[in-house]
Amino acid sequence: MKCAFLDVDTVGDVDFSQIQQVTGDFARYTKAEFEQNSEAILADIEVIITNKVVINEDRLKLAPNLKLICVAATGYNIIDLTACEKHQVVVCNVTNYATNTVAQHVFALLLSWANQIKQYHQASVDGTWQRSQFFCLLDFPIFELAGKTLGIIGYGASGQKVAEIAKAFGMKVLIAERENATDLRPDRTEYKTVLAQADIISLHCPLTAENANFINTEFFQQLKPSCILVNTARGGLINEEALYNALSKQQIQAALLDGLSVEPAPHEHILIKNKLPNLIITPHTAWASQEARQVLIDEIANNIQAFIANEPRNRIGLEP
């Protein structure tokens, strides 16, 4: 099948041999190359792989032979599913490929903040340590994760992995029930109770139209001032102006974020330009270990192979 990856530069140094073997005709384009030659590329394509390139009605009209879209991600908001249904195009995504690396990133952020790694490194090399009359510095408070209460919102694969690691640190884990749920599941804690008791809140829910910006002013008012917010999910879950206000007014201790609502974030973004001391941001890299990226590519190959065998897997949007 004639297959093209439309933004191969988004996945970096991975082995594409499984996709090449399954399709037999596999072309790779950077996002810029695709945007410059989209009509020609789409004209006779049968399988599209896309991470962030939007596939909408206009582009589907340019691809009369298209049969399958493989999203190189779990989220598929870049795909117009209604248009795909109209054009009888199957859409598949990949789930749970970055469970370990996302959980690892959560604790990389937490430990960096808890142990003040950046500040103590700087103090070690800028002369501060050398001027000390003692063997160590105590300039920046350090705290232990043991004994802290971790509230998890979103309990899929990554949320479960974070809970497992947290327990190894000796943390108490509370799994939040849905905010307006009438029945409490056995392993869940009432939503408002989690917010009130948590020392750390970690987000692991997908971004939907219903939960966009649900981390807002009202949310922050329910947290302890010592609470830390960790987000390795989607930036759009957070109302960033409300977060800025909460951080600048010390309504919460800190926010540790992987990505923002707009990526890459512009220089004038409220959380970028103000350089808050209680904020750490990484550029949407929680998913991006080499191992996780390779699993992603290999799972895409499996999706294509299953489609060719008329047994689609990880299918979204269209009913089998």
mmCIF file of C-alpha atoms in Angstrom:
data_model
loop_
_atom_site.group_PDB
_atom_site.id
_atom_site.type_symbol
_atom_site.label_atom_id
_atom_site.label_comp_id
_atom_site.label_asym_id
_atom_site.label_seq_id
_atom_site.Cartn_x
_atom_site.Cartn_y
_atom_site.Cartn_z
ATOM 1 C CA MET A 1 0.000 0.000 0.000
ATOM 2 C CA LYS A 2 1.176 3.514 -0.751
ATOM 3 C CA CYS A 3 1.850 5.075 2.638
ATOM 4 C CA ALA A 4 3.245 8.448 3.719
ATOM 5 C CA PHE A 5 4.240 9.902 7.089
ATOM 6 C CA LEU A 6 3.292 13.582 6.794
ATOM 7 C CA ASP A 7 5.364 14.982 9.687
ATOM 8 C CA VAL A 8 8.095 12.444 10.326
ATOM 9 C CA ASP A 9 10.231 15.090 12.008
ATOM 10 C CA THR A 10 7.915 14.935 15.044
ATOM 11 C CA VAL A 11 9.097 11.455 16.082
ATOM 12 C CA GLY A 12 12.873 11.768 15.766
ATOM 13 C CA ASP A 13 15.399 8.949 15.525
ATOM 14 C CA VAL A 14 13.354 5.749 15.266
ATOM 15 C CA ASP A 15 13.449 2.630 13.101
ATOM 16 C CA PHE A 16 10.746 2.589 10.427
ATOM 17 C CA SER A 17 11.589 -0.845 9.037
ATOM 18 C CA GLN A 18 8.371 -2.482 10.258
ATOM 19 C CA ILE A 19 6.226 0.112 8.485
ATOM 20 C CA GLN A 20 8.348 -0.243 5.345
ATOM 21 C CA GLN A 21 7.947 -4.012 5.451
ATOM 22 C CA VAL A 22 4.182 -3.910 5.968
ATOM 23 C CA THR A 23 3.389 -1.269 3.355
ATOM 24 C CA GLY A 24 6.065 -1.902 0.733
ATOM 25 C CA ASP A 25 5.784 1.727 -0.425
ATOM 26 C CA PHE A 26 6.593 4.119 2.391
ATOM 27 C CA ALA A 27 7.488 7.793 1.969
ATOM 28 C CA ARG A 28 8.545 10.148 4.753
ATOM 29 C CA TYR A 29 8.069 13.923 4.717
ATOM 30 C CA THR A 30 8.820 16.650 7.182
ATOM 31 C CA LYS A 31 5.848 18.822 8.062
ATOM 32 C CA ALA A 32 7.294 21.641 5.951
ATOM 33 C CA GLU A 33 7.790 19.344 2.958
ATOM 34 C CA PHE A 34 4.219 18.128 3.197
ATOM 35 C CA GLU A 35 2.763 21.623 3.474
ATOM 36 C CA GLN A 36 4.682 22.673 0.339
ATOM 37 C CA ASN A 37 3.590 19.642 -1.709
ATOM 38 C CA SER A 38 0.370 18.477 -0.070
ATOM 39 C CA GLU A 39 -1.739 18.141 -3.213
ATOM 40 C CA ALA A 40 0.809 15.972 -5.013
ATOM 41 C CA ILE A 41 1.452 13.825 -1.942
ATOM 42 C CA LEU A 42 -2.236 13.234 -1.247
ATOM 43 C CA ALA A 43 -3.224 12.555 -4.853
ATOM 44 C CA ASP A 44 -2.660 8.782 -4.825
ATOM 45 C CA ILE A 45 -1.981 8.017 -1.167
ATOM 46 C CA GLU A 46 -3.705 5.048 0.505
ATOM 47 C CA VAL A 47 -2.392 5.294 4.070
ATOM 48 C CA ILE A 48 -1.552 8.465 5.954
ATOM 49 C CA ILE A 49 0.470 8.619 9.154
ATOM 50 C CA THR A 50 0.188 11.940 10.968
ATOM 51 C CA ASN A 51 1.165 13.245 14.363
ATOM 52 C CA LYS A 52 0.119 16.901 14.190
ATOM 53 C CA VAL A 53 -0.807 17.521 10.529
ATOM 54 C CA VAL A 54 -4.545 18.248 10.422
ATOM 55 C CA ILE A 55 -6.671 16.024 8.205
ATOM 56 C CA ASN A 56 -9.963 17.724 7.383
ATOM 57 C CA GLU A 57 -12.596 17.704 4.640
ATOM 58 C CA ASP A 58 -10.485 19.791 2.260
ATOM 59 C CA ARG A 59 -7.535 17.430 2.511
ATOM 60 C CA LEU A 60 -9.685 14.322 2.255
ATOM 61 C CA LYS A 61 -11.045 15.642 -1.050
ATOM 62 C CA LEU A 62 -7.459 15.701 -2.336
ATOM 63 C CA ALA A 63 -6.963 12.022 -1.391
ATOM 64 C CA PRO A 64 -9.502 9.952 -3.371
ATOM 65 C CA ASN A 65 -7.599 6.693 -2.770
ATOM 66 C CA LEU A 66 -7.167 7.158 0.970
ATOM 67 C CA LYS A 67 -8.293 4.182 3.030
ATOM 68 C CA LEU A 68 -6.565 4.534 6.415
ATOM 69 C CA ILE A 69 -5.309 7.308 8.683
ATOM 70 C CA CYS A 70 -2.886 6.276 11.434
ATOM 71 C CA VAL A 71 -2.538 8.894 14.154
ATOM 72 C CA ALA A 72 0.959 8.803 15.657
ATOM 73 C CA ALA A 73 -0.468 9.655 19.067
ATOM 74 C CA THR A 74 -3.316 8.802 21.404
ATOM 75 C CA GLY A 75 -5.236 12.057 20.947
ATOM 76 C CA TYR A 76 -6.944 12.498 17.589
ATOM 77 C CA ASN A 77 -8.373 16.014 17.711
ATOM 78 C CA ILE A 78 -6.429 16.809 14.515
ATOM 79 C CA ILE A 79 -8.708 14.442 12.563
ATOM 80 C CA ASP A 80 -12.178 15.422 11.298
ATOM 81 C CA LEU A 81 -13.910 12.158 12.138
ATOM 82 C CA THR A 82 -17.192 13.210 10.548
ATOM 83 C CA ALA A 83 -15.435 13.886 7.250
ATOM 84 C CA CYS A 84 -13.588 10.562 7.521
ATOM 85 C CA GLU A 85 -16.891 8.765 7.978
ATOM 86 C CA LYS A 86 -18.275 10.531 4.931
ATOM 87 C CA HIS A 87 -15.276 9.476 2.837
ATOM 88 C CA GLN A 88 -15.217 5.948 4.355
ATOM 89 C CA VAL A 89 -11.723 6.353 5.748
ATOM 90 C CA VAL A 90 -10.743 4.282 8.789
ATOM 91 C CA VAL A 91 -8.897 6.091 11.599
ATOM 92 C CA CYS A 92 -6.640 4.338 14.138
ATOM 93 C CA ASN A 93 -4.591 5.711 17.017
ATOM 94 C CA VAL A 94 -2.014 4.275 19.443
ATOM 95 C CA THR A 95 -2.588 4.031 23.178
ATOM 96 C CA ASN A 96 -0.385 3.262 26.180
ATOM 97 C CA TYR A 97 2.904 3.455 24.269
ATOM 98 C CA ALA A 98 4.419 6.024 26.665
ATOM 99 C CA THR A 99 3.111 4.798 30.020
ATOM 100 C CA ASN A 100 6.525 4.270 31.597
ATOM 101 C CA THR A 101 8.147 7.427 30.263
ATOM 102 C CA VAL A 102 5.214 9.666 31.263
ATOM 103 C CA ALA A 103 5.249 8.269 34.800
ATOM 104 C CA GLN A 104 9.017 8.726 34.908
ATOM 105 C CA HIS A 105 8.607 12.358 33.831
ATOM 106 C CA VAL A 106 6.069 12.993 36.592
ATOM 107 C CA PHE A 107 8.642 11.983 39.192
ATOM 108 C CA ALA A 108 11.489 13.728 37.385
ATOM 109 C CA LEU A 109 9.519 16.966 37.771
ATOM 110 C CA LEU A 110 8.533 16.219 41.358
ATOM 111 C CA LEU A 111 12.013 15.223 42.475
ATOM 112 C CA SER A 112 13.605 18.184 40.740
ATOM 113 C CA TRP A 113 11.276 20.477 42.682
ATOM 114 C CA ALA A 114 11.407 18.570 45.981
ATOM 115 C CA ASN A 115 15.214 18.457 46.013
ATOM 116 C CA GLN A 116 15.748 21.877 44.402
ATOM 117 C CA ILE A 117 18.214 20.334 41.954
ATOM 118 C CA LYS A 118 18.542 23.336 39.638
ATOM 119 C CA GLN A 119 19.154 25.777 42.487
ATOM 120 C CA TYR A 120 21.698 23.581 44.258
ATOM 121 C CA HIS A 121 23.559 22.863 41.032
ATOM 122 C CA GLN A 122 23.838 26.590 40.374
ATOM 123 C CA ALA A 123 25.018 27.191 43.922
ATOM 124 C CA SER A 124 27.661 24.485 43.476
ATOM 125 C CA VAL A 125 29.222 26.110 40.419
ATOM 126 C CA ASP A 126 28.730 29.849 40.991
ATOM 127 C CA GLY A 127 30.884 30.113 44.120
ATOM 128 C CA THR A 128 28.097 29.963 46.714
ATOM 129 C CA TRP A 129 29.158 26.531 48.009
ATOM 130 C CA GLN A 130 32.834 27.503 47.956
ATOM 131 C CA ARG A 131 32.114 30.495 50.211
ATOM 132 C CA SER A 132 30.232 28.378 52.748
ATOM 133 C CA GLN A 133 31.835 27.688 56.133
ATOM 134 C CA PHE A 134 29.982 24.362 56.304
ATOM 135 C CA PHE A 135 30.274 21.165 54.266
ATOM 136 C CA CYS A 136 26.785 21.580 52.773
ATOM 137 C CA LEU A 137 24.274 24.250 51.859
ATOM 138 C CA LEU A 138 20.793 24.546 53.346
ATOM 139 C CA ASP A 139 19.698 27.569 51.342
ATOM 140 C CA PHE A 140 16.748 25.904 49.614
ATOM 141 C CA PRO A 141 14.240 23.773 51.539
ATOM 142 C CA ILE A 142 14.041 20.100 50.572
ATOM 143 C CA PHE A 143 11.076 17.856 51.363
ATOM 144 C CA GLU A 144 10.387 14.133 51.169
ATOM 145 C CA LEU A 145 7.696 12.531 49.030
ATOM 146 C CA ALA A 146 7.189 9.853 51.684
ATOM 147 C CA GLY A 147 4.037 10.554 53.657
ATOM 148 C CA LYS A 148 2.649 13.033 51.123
ATOM 149 C CA THR A 149 -0.836 12.555 49.656
ATOM 150 C CA LEU A 150 -0.963 12.267 45.876
ATOM 151 C CA GLY A 151 -4.290 12.929 44.169
ATOM 152 C CA ILE A 152 -4.628 11.439 40.689
ATOM 153 C CA ILE A 153 -7.200 12.791 38.235
ATOM 154 C CA GLY A 154 -7.532 10.375 35.317
ATOM 155 C CA TYR A 155 -6.781 6.742 36.067
ATOM 156 C CA GLY A 156 -5.790 5.180 32.778
ATOM 157 C CA ALA A 157 -2.475 3.449 32.164
ATOM 158 C CA SER A 158 -0.272 6.439 33.049
ATOM 159 C CA GLY A 159 -2.290 7.322 36.148
ATOM 160 C CA GLN A 160 -2.041 3.727 37.339
ATOM 161 C CA LYS A 161 1.717 3.652 36.770
ATOM 162 C CA VAL A 162 2.180 6.902 38.681
ATOM 163 C CA ALA A 163 0.146 5.466 41.555
ATOM 164 C CA GLU A 164 2.368 2.365 41.606
ATOM 165 C CA ILE A 165 5.552 4.423 41.772
ATOM 166 C CA ALA A 166 4.088 6.799 44.356
ATOM 167 C CA LYS A 167 3.365 3.904 46.698
ATOM 168 C CA ALA A 168 6.996 2.791 46.370
ATOM 169 C CA PHE A 169 7.975 6.261 47.625
ATOM 170 C CA GLY A 170 5.705 5.765 50.630
ATOM 171 C CA MET A 171 3.041 8.173 49.435
ATOM 172 C CA LYS A 172 -0.682 7.941 50.098
ATOM 173 C CA VAL A 173 -2.604 7.757 46.819
ATOM 174 C CA LEU A 174 -6.133 9.070 46.290
ATOM 175 C CA ILE A 175 -7.836 8.410 42.941
ATOM 176 C CA ALA A 176 -10.416 11.060 42.143
ATOM 177 C CA GLU A 177 -13.922 10.031 41.201
ATOM 178 C CA ARG A 178 -15.567 12.052 38.431
ATOM 179 C CA GLU A 179 -16.546 15.472 39.721
ATOM 180 C CA ASN A 180 -20.318 15.058 39.502
ATOM 181 C CA ALA A 181 -20.541 11.287 39.909
ATOM 182 C CA THR A 182 -23.482 10.032 41.953
ATOM 183 C CA ASP A 183 -21.967 6.613 42.681
ATOM 184 C CA LEU A 184 -18.525 6.206 44.214
ATOM 185 C CA ARG A 185 -16.475 3.342 42.751
ATOM 186 C CA PRO A 186 -14.670 1.137 45.290
ATOM 187 C CA ASP A 187 -11.157 2.402 44.485
ATOM 188 C CA ARG A 188 -12.121 6.061 44.089
ATOM 189 C CA THR A 189 -12.315 9.021 46.460
ATOM 190 C CA GLU A 190 -14.866 11.789 46.178
ATOM 191 C CA TYR A 191 -13.542 14.529 43.883
ATOM 192 C CA LYS A 192 -13.710 17.429 46.332
ATOM 193 C CA THR A 193 -12.120 15.323 49.067
ATOM 194 C CA VAL A 194 -9.129 14.646 46.813
ATOM 195 C CA LEU A 195 -8.704 18.342 46.107
ATOM 196 C CA ALA A 196 -8.949 19.237 49.790
ATOM 197 C CA GLN A 197 -6.499 16.585 51.028
ATOM 198 C CA ALA A 198 -3.898 16.316 48.271
ATOM 199 C CA ASP A 199 -0.361 17.583 48.729
ATOM 200 C CA ILE A 200 0.201 16.898 45.039
ATOM 201 C CA ILE A 201 -2.329 16.687 42.189
ATOM 202 C CA SER A 202 -1.260 14.814 39.029
ATOM 203 C CA LEU A 203 -3.365 15.078 35.861
ATOM 204 C CA HIS A 204 -3.710 12.066 33.552
ATOM 205 C CA CYS A 205 -6.987 12.697 31.721
ATOM 206 C CA PRO A 206 -7.504 13.262 27.986
ATOM 207 C CA LEU A 207 -8.480 16.716 26.743
ATOM 208 C CA THR A 208 -12.121 16.907 25.678
ATOM 209 C CA ALA A 209 -14.571 19.691 24.931
ATOM 210 C CA GLU A 210 -16.144 19.011 28.321
ATOM 211 C CA ASN A 211 -13.012 19.260 30.477
ATOM 212 C CA ALA A 212 -11.060 22.003 28.698
ATOM 213 C CA ASN A 213 -9.875 24.589 31.258
ATOM 214 C CA PHE A 214 -11.399 22.655 34.174
ATOM 215 C CA ILE A 215 -8.300 23.524 36.217
ATOM 216 C CA ASN A 216 -9.579 27.030 36.931
ATOM 217 C CA THR A 217 -9.917 29.603 39.691
ATOM 218 C CA GLU A 218 -12.575 27.569 41.512
ATOM 219 C CA PHE A 219 -10.312 24.501 41.339
ATOM 220 C CA PHE A 220 -7.364 26.341 42.890
ATOM 221 C CA GLN A 221 -9.551 27.710 45.679
ATOM 222 C CA GLN A 222 -10.191 24.121 46.833
ATOM 223 C CA LEU A 223 -6.489 23.207 47.141
ATOM 224 C CA LYS A 224 -4.172 23.624 50.094
ATOM 225 C CA PRO A 225 -1.669 26.492 49.681
ATOM 226 C CA SER A 226 1.083 23.873 49.938
ATOM 227 C CA CYS A 227 -0.324 21.804 47.052
ATOM 228 C CA ILE A 228 1.721 21.112 43.922
ATOM 229 C CA LEU A 229 0.029 20.706 40.522
ATOM 230 C CA VAL A 230 1.658 18.323 38.027
ATOM 231 C CA ASN A 231 0.381 18.122 34.450
ATOM 232 C CA THR A 232 1.854 15.623 31.997
ATOM 233 C CA ALA A 233 -1.468 15.367 30.159
ATOM 234 C CA ARG A 234 -2.667 18.136 27.835
ATOM 235 C CA GLY A 235 -2.034 21.837 28.395
ATOM 236 C CA GLY A 236 -5.615 22.723 27.484
ATOM 237 C CA LEU A 237 -6.876 21.156 30.700
ATOM 238 C CA ILE A 238 -5.606 24.234 32.542
ATOM 239 C CA ASN A 239 -6.911 27.775 32.432
ATOM 240 C CA GLU A 240 -3.461 29.323 32.258
ATOM 241 C CA GLU A 241 -4.475 32.784 33.421
ATOM 242 C CA ALA A 242 -6.030 31.221 36.519
ATOM 243 C CA LEU A 243 -2.852 29.212 37.069
ATOM 244 C CA TYR A 244 -0.703 32.335 36.737
ATOM 245 C CA ASN A 245 -2.834 34.094 39.340
ATOM 246 C CA ALA A 246 -2.674 31.112 41.694
ATOM 247 C CA LEU A 247 1.118 30.894 41.401
ATOM 248 C CA SER A 248 1.791 34.621 41.657
ATOM 249 C CA LYS A 249 -0.438 34.905 44.728
ATOM 250 C CA GLN A 250 1.024 31.709 46.302
ATOM 251 C CA GLN A 251 -2.410 30.063 46.352
ATOM 252 C CA ILE A 252 -0.503 26.859 45.557
ATOM 253 C CA GLN A 253 3.114 25.922 46.147
ATOM 254 C CA ALA A 254 4.127 25.181 42.547
ATOM 255 C CA ALA A 255 3.084 23.966 39.117
ATOM 256 C CA LEU A 256 5.167 21.419 37.197
ATOM 257 C CA LEU A 257 3.992 21.261 33.597
ATOM 258 C CA ASP A 258 4.881 19.322 30.479
ATOM 259 C CA GLY A 259 3.640 21.572 27.698
ATOM 260 C CA LEU A 260 1.061 24.325 27.454
ATOM 261 C CA SER A 261 -2.205 24.976 25.618
ATOM 262 C CA VAL A 262 -0.324 26.423 22.618
ATOM 263 C CA GLU A 263 2.781 24.561 21.437
ATOM 264 C CA PRO A 264 5.360 25.821 20.904
ATOM 265 C CA ALA A 265 4.393 28.523 23.377
ATOM 266 C CA PRO A 266 4.934 32.113 22.190
ATOM 267 C CA HIS A 267 7.332 34.390 24.060
ATOM 268 C CA GLU A 268 4.405 36.522 25.241
ATOM 269 C CA HIS A 269 2.569 33.564 26.842
ATOM 270 C CA ILE A 270 1.549 34.537 30.362
ATOM 271 C CA LEU A 271 3.419 31.598 31.920
ATOM 272 C CA ILE A 272 6.558 32.186 29.845
ATOM 273 C CA LYS A 273 7.139 35.925 29.976
ATOM 274 C CA ASN A 274 6.687 36.327 33.746
ATOM 275 C CA LYS A 275 9.362 33.795 34.812
ATOM 276 C CA LEU A 276 7.611 32.611 37.956
ATOM 277 C CA PRO A 277 9.952 30.993 40.515
ATOM 278 C CA ASN A 278 7.385 28.325 41.464
ATOM 279 C CA LEU A 279 6.844 27.052 37.919
ATOM 280 C CA ILE A 280 8.700 24.402 35.913
ATOM 281 C CA ILE A 281 7.801 23.810 32.257
ATOM 282 C CA THR A 282 9.148 21.179 29.888
ATOM 283 C CA PRO A 283 8.354 21.360 26.147
ATOM 284 C CA HIS A 284 5.915 18.436 25.808
ATOM 285 C CA THR A 285 8.649 15.840 26.272
ATOM 286 C CA ALA A 286 7.054 13.507 28.837
ATOM 287 C CA TRP A 287 6.150 11.029 26.066
ATOM 288 C CA ALA A 288 9.402 11.283 24.157
ATOM 289 C CA SER A 289 11.843 8.645 25.381
ATOM 290 C CA GLN A 290 13.492 6.782 22.520
ATOM 291 C CA GLU A 291 11.886 3.576 23.743
ATOM 292 C CA ALA A 292 8.381 5.051 23.759
ATOM 293 C CA ARG A 293 8.788 6.576 20.306
ATOM 294 C CA GLN A 294 9.884 3.217 18.908
ATOM 295 C CA VAL A 295 6.887 1.457 20.459
ATOM 296 C CA LEU A 296 4.672 4.118 18.858
ATOM 297 C CA ILE A 297 6.093 3.452 15.380
ATOM 298 C CA ASP A 298 5.925 -0.328 15.761
ATOM 299 C CA GLU A 299 2.305 -0.098 16.918
ATOM 300 C CA ILE A 300 1.465 1.973 13.842
ATOM 301 C CA ALA A 301 2.933 -0.829 11.721
ATOM 302 C CA ASN A 302 0.716 -3.283 13.601
ATOM 303 C CA ASN A 303 -2.323 -1.074 12.947
ATOM 304 C CA ILE A 304 -1.571 -1.022 9.212
ATOM 305 C CA GLN A 305 -0.992 -4.772 9.099
ATOM 306 C CA ALA A 306 -4.274 -5.418 10.905
ATOM 307 C CA PHE A 307 -6.117 -3.130 8.482
ATOM 308 C CA ILE A 308 -4.650 -4.968 5.475
ATOM 309 C CA ALA A 309 -5.858 -8.217 7.049
ATOM 310 C CA ASN A 310 -9.344 -6.680 7.340
ATOM 311 C CA GLU A 311 -9.107 -6.775 11.138
ATOM 312 C CA PRO A 312 -8.675 -3.098 12.112
ATOM 313 C CA ARG A 313 -7.345 -2.446 15.621
ATOM 314 C CA ASN A 314 -7.344 0.724 17.758
ATOM 315 C CA ARG A 315 -10.105 2.021 15.497
ATOM 316 C CA ILE A 316 -11.780 5.323 16.375
ATOM 317 C CA GLY A 317 -14.691 7.229 14.937
ATOM 318 C CA LEU A 318 -16.160 4.628 12.622
ATOM 319 C CA GLU A 319 -18.042 1.595 13.807
ATOM 320 C CA PRO A 320 -16.404 -1.711 12.772
#
